[in-house]
PDB file of C-alpha atoms in Angstrom:
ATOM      1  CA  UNK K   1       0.000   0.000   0.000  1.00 61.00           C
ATOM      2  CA  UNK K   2       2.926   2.436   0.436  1.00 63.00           C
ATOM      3  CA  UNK K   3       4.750   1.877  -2.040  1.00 58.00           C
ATOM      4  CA  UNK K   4       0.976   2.520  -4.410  1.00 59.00           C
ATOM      5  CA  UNK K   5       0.740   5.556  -2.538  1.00 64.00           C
ATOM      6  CA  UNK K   6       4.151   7.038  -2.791  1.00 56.00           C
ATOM      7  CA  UNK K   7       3.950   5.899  -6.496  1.00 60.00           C
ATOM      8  CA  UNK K   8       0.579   7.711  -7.184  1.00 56.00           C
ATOM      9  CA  UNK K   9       2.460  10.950  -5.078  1.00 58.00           C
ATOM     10  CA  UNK K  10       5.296  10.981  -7.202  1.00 56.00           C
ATOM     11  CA  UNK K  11       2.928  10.795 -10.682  1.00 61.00           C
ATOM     12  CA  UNK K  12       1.206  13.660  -9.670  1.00 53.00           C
ATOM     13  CA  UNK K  13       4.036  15.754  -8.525  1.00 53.00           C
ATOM     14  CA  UNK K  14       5.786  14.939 -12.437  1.00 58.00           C
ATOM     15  CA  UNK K  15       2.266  15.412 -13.960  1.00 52.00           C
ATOM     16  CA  UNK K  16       2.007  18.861 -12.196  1.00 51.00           C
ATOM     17  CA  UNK K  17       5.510  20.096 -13.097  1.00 50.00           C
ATOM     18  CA  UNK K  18       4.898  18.980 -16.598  1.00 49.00           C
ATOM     19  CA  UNK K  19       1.606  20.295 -17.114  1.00 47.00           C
ATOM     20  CA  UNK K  20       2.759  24.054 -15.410  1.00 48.00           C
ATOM     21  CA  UNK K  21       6.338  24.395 -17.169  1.00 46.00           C
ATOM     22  CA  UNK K  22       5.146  22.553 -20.588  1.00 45.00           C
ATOM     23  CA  UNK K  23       3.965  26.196 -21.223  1.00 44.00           C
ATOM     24  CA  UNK K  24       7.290  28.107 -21.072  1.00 40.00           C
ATOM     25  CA  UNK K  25       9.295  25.689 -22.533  1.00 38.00           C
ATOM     26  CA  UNK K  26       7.258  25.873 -26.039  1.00 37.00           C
ATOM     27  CA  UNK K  27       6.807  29.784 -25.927  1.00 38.00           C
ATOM     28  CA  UNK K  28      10.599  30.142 -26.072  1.00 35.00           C
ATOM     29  CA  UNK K  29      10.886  28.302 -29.034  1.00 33.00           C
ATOM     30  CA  UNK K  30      10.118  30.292 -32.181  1.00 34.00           C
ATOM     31  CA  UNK K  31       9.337  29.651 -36.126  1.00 36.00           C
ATOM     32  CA  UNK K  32       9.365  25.746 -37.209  1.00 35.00           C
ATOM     33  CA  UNK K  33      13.083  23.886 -37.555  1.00 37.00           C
ATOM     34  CA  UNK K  34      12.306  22.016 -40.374  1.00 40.00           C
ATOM     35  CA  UNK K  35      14.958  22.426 -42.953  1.00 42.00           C
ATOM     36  CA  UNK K  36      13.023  20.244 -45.860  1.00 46.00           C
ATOM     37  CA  UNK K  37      11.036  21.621 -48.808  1.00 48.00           C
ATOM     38  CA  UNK K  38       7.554  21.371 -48.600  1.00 53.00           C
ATOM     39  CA  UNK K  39       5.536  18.481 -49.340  1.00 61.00           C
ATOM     40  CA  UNK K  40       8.769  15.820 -48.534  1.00 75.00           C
ATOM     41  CA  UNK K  41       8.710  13.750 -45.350  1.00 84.00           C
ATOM     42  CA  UNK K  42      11.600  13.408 -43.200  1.00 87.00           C
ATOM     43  CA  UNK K  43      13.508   9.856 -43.172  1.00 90.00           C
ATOM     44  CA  UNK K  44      12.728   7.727 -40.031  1.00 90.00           C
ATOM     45  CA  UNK K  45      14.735   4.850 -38.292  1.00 93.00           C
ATOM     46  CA  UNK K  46      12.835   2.513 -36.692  1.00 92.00           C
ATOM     47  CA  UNK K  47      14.568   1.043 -33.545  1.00 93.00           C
ATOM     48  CA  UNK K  48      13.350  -1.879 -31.886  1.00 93.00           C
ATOM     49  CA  UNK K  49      15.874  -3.054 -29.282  1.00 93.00           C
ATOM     50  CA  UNK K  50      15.289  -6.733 -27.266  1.00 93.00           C
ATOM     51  CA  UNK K  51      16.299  -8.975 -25.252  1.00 94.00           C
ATOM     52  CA  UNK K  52      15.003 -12.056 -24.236  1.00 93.00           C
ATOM     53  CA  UNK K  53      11.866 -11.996 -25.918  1.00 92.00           C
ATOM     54  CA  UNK K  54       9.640 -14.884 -26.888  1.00 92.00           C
ATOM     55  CA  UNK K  55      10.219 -15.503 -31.107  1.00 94.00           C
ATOM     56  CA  UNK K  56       6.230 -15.242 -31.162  1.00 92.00           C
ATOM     57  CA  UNK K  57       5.979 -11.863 -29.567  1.00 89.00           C
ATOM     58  CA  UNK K  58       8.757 -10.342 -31.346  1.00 91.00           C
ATOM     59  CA  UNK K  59       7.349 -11.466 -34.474  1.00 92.00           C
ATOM     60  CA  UNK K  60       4.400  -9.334 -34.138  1.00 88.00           C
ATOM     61  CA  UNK K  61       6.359  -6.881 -33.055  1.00 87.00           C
ATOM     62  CA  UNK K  62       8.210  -6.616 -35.865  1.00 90.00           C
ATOM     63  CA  UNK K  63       5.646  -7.422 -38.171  1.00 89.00           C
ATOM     64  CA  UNK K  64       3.723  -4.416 -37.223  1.00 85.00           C
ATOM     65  CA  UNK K  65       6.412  -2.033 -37.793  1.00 84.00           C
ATOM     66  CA  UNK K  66       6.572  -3.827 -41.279  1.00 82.00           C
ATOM     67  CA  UNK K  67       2.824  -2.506 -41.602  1.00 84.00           C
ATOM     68  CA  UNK K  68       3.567   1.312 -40.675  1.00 85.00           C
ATOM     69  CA  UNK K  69       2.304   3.253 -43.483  1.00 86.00           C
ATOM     70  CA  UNK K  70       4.443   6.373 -44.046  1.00 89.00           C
ATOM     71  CA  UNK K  71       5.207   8.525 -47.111  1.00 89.00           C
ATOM     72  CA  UNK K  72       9.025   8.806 -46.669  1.00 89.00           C
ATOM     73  CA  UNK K  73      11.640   6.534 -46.256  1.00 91.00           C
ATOM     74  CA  UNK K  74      11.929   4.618 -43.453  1.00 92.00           C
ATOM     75  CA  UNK K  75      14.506   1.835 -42.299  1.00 94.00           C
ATOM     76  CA  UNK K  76      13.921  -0.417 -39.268  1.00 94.00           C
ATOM     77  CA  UNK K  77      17.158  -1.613 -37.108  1.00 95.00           C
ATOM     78  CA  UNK K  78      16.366  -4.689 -34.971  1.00 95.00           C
ATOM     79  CA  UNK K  79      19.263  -4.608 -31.717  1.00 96.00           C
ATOM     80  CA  UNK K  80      19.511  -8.213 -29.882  1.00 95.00           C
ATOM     81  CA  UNK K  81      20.966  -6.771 -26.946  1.00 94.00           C
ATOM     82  CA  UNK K  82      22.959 -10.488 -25.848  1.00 94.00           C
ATOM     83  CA  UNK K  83      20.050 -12.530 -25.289  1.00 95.00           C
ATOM     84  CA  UNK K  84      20.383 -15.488 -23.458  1.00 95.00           C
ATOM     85  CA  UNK K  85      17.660 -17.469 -26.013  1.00 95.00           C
ATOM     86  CA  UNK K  86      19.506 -16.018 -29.285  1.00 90.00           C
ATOM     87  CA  UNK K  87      19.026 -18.960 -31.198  1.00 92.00           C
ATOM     88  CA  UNK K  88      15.357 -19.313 -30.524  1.00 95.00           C
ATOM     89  CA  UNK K  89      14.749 -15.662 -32.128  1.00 96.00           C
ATOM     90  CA  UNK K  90      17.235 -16.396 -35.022  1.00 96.00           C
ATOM     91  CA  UNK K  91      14.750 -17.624 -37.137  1.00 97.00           C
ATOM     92  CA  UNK K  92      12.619 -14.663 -36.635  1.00 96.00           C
ATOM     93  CA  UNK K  93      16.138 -12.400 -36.946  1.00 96.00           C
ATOM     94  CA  UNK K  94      17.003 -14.033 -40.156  1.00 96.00           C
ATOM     95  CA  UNK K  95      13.310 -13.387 -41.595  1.00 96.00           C
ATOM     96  CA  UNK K  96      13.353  -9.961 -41.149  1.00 95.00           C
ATOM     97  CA  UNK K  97      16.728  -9.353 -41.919  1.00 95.00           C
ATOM     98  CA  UNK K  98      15.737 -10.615 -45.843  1.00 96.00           C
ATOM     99  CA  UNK K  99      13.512  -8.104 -45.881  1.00 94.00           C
ATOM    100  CA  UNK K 100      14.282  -4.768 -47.739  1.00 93.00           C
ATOM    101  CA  UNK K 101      14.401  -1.505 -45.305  1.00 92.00           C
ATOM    102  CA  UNK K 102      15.465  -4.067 -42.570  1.00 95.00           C
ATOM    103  CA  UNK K 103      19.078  -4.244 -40.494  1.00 96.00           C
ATOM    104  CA  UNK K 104      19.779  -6.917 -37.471  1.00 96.00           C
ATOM    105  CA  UNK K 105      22.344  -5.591 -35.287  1.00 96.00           C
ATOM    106  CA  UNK K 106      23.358  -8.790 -32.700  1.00 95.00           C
ATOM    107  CA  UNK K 107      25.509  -7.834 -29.845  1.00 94.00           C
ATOM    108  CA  UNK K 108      27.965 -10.304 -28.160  1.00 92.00           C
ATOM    109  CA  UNK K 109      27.012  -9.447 -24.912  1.00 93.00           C
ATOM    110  CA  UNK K 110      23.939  -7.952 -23.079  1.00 93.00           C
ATOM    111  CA  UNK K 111      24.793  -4.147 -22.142  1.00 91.00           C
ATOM    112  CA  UNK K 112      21.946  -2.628 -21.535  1.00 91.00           C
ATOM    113  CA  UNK K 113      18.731  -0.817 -23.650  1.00 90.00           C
ATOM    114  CA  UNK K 114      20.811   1.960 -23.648  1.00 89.00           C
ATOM    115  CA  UNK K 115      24.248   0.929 -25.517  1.00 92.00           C
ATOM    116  CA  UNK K 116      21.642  -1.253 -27.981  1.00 93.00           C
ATOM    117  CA  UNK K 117      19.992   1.533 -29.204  1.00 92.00           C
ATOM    118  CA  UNK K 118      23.152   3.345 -29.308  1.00 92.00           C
ATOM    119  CA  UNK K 119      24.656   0.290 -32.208  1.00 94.00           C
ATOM    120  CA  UNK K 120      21.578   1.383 -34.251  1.00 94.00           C
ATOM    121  CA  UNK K 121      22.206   5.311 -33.781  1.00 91.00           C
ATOM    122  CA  UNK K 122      26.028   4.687 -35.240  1.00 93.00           C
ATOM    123  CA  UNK K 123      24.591   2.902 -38.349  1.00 93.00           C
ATOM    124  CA  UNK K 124      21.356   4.685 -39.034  1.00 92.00           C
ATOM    125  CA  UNK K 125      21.034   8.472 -40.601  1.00 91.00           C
ATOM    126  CA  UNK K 126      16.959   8.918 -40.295  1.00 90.00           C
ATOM    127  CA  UNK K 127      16.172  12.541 -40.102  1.00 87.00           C
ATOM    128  CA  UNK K 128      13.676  11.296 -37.489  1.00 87.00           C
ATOM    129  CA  UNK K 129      14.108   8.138 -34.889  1.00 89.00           C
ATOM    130  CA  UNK K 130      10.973   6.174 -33.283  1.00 88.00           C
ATOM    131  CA  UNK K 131      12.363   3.888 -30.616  1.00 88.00           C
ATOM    132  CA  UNK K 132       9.848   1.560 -29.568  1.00 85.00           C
ATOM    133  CA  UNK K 133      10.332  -1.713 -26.609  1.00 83.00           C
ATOM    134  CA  UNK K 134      10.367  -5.250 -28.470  1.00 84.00           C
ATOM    135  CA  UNK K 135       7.046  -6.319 -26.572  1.00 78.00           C
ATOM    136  CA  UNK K 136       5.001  -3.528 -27.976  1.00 78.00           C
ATOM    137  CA  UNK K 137       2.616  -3.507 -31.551  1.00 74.00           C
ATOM    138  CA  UNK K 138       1.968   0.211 -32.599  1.00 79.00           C
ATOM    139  CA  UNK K 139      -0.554   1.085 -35.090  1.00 82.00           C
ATOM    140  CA  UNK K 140      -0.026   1.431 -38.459  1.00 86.00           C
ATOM    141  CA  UNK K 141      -0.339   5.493 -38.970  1.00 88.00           C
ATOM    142  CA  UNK K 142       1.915   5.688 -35.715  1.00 83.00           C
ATOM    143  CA  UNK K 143       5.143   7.121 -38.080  1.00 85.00           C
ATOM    144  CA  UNK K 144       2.715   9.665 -39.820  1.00 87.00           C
ATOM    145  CA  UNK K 145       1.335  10.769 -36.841  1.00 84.00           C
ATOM    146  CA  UNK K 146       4.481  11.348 -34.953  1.00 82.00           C
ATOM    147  CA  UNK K 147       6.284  13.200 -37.730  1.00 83.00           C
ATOM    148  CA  UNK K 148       3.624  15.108 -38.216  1.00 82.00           C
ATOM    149  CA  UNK K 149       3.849  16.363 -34.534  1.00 78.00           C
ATOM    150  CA  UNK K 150       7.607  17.013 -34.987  1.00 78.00           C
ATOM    151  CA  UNK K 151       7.025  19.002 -37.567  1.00 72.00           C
ATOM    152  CA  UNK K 152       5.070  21.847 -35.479  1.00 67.00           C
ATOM    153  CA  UNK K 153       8.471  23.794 -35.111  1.00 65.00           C
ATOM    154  CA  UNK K 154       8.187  23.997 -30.951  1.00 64.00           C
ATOM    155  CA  UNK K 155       7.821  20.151 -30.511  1.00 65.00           C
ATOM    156  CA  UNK K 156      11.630  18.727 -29.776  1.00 66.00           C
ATOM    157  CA  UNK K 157       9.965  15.155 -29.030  1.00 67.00           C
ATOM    158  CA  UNK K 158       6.430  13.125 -29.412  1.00 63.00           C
ATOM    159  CA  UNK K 159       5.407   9.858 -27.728  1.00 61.00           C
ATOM    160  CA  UNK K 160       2.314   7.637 -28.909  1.00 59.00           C
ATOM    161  CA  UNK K 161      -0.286   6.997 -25.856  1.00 59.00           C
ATOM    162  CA  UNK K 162       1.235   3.405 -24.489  1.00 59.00           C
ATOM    163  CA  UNK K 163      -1.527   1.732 -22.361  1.00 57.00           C
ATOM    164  CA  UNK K 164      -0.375  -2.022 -20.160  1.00 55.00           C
ATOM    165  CA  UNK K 165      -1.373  -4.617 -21.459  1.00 56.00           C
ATOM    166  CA  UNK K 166      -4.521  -6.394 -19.167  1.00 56.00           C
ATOM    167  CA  UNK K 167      -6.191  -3.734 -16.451  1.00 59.00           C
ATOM    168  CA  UNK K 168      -5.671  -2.733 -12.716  1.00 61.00           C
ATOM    169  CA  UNK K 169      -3.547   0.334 -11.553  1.00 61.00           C
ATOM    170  CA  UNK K 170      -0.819   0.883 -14.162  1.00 56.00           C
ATOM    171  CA  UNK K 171      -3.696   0.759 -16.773  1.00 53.00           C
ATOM    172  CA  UNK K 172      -5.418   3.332 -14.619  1.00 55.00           C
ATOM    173  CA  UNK K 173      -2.680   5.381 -13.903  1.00 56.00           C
ATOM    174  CA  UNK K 174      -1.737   5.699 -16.972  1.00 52.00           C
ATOM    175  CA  UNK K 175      -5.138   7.022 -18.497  1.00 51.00           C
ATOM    176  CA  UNK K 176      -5.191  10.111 -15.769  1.00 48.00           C
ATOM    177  CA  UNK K 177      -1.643  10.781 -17.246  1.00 44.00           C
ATOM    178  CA  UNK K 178      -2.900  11.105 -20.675  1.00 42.00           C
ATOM    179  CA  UNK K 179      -5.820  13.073 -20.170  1.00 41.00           C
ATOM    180  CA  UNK K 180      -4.340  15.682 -17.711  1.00 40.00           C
ATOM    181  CA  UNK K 181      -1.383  16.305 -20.297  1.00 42.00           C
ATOM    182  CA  UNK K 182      -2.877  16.343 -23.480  1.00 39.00           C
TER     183      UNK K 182
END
């Protein structure tokens, strides 16, 4: 019970700060920052980093980030960060690596979400980059959506709405998060 308490404390206190200095951090930023001609989208790289996953729930995964409909180019990086059950997913690695657009990255050794996404950063050159967890299935205008919120001028970054899986607090918690900050 304390630690749901302190947790719903602390969620309040970040919703709060976001919601009063959201505000100030947008009216300092002025006129847009895109530097491409009208009418062209920017280049995305798709980063899904994993480790450990089941071959059947990085498969959708990775299928559904096949399915993202977006008008420019886009170019999907898939980081094994060491897993343990490497040959398991190698079959699922080795069918999306045939595919055009796509790059497998395997690391020797797991060192963290962190340093994975970091092997895609060095190869990629996106204009744009949409990181997304191995265990998640976005929708299929998510790329469209997000560039288009980049390309406000005073938006710096833009997250989908990511609801748990199943129901009870987190699912609750984070519903009040999304509707206080957007």
């Amino acid at each position: 019970m304390l630690v749901t308490t302190a947790y719903v404390f602390l969620r309040l206190v970040y919703v709060a700060a976001v919601v009063r200095y959201r505000g100030r951090a947008a009216s300092r930023v002025s006129g847009t920052r895109s530097c491409l001609p009208e009418g062209c989208s920017p280049s995305v790289d798709v980063i899904v980093c994993c480790y450990n996953e089941s071959p059947e729930r990085l498969r959708a995964c990775l299928s559904a980030r096949d399915a993202l409909a977006y008008a420019g180019r886009v170019c999907r990086y898939v980081v094994d960060d060491g897993s343990v059950n490497a040959d398991e997913l190698g079959p699922v690695y080795d069918e999306f690596a045939a595919r055009p657009g796509w790059t497998v990255l395997r690391l020797e050794r797991n060192r963290g979400k962190r340093r994975a996404q970091d092997a895609a950063f060095q190869v990629g050159d996106g204009d744009l980059v949409f990181s997304v967890d191995s265990d998640t299935v976005v929708a299929a205008d998510s790329l469209t959506l997000l560039a288009a919120a980049l390309g406000e001028g005073a938006v710096a970054g833009a997250t989908g709405w990511v609801v748990p899986a199943g129901g009870g607090f987190l699912r609750w918690a984070s519903t009040v998060e999304f509707e206080v900050l957007c």
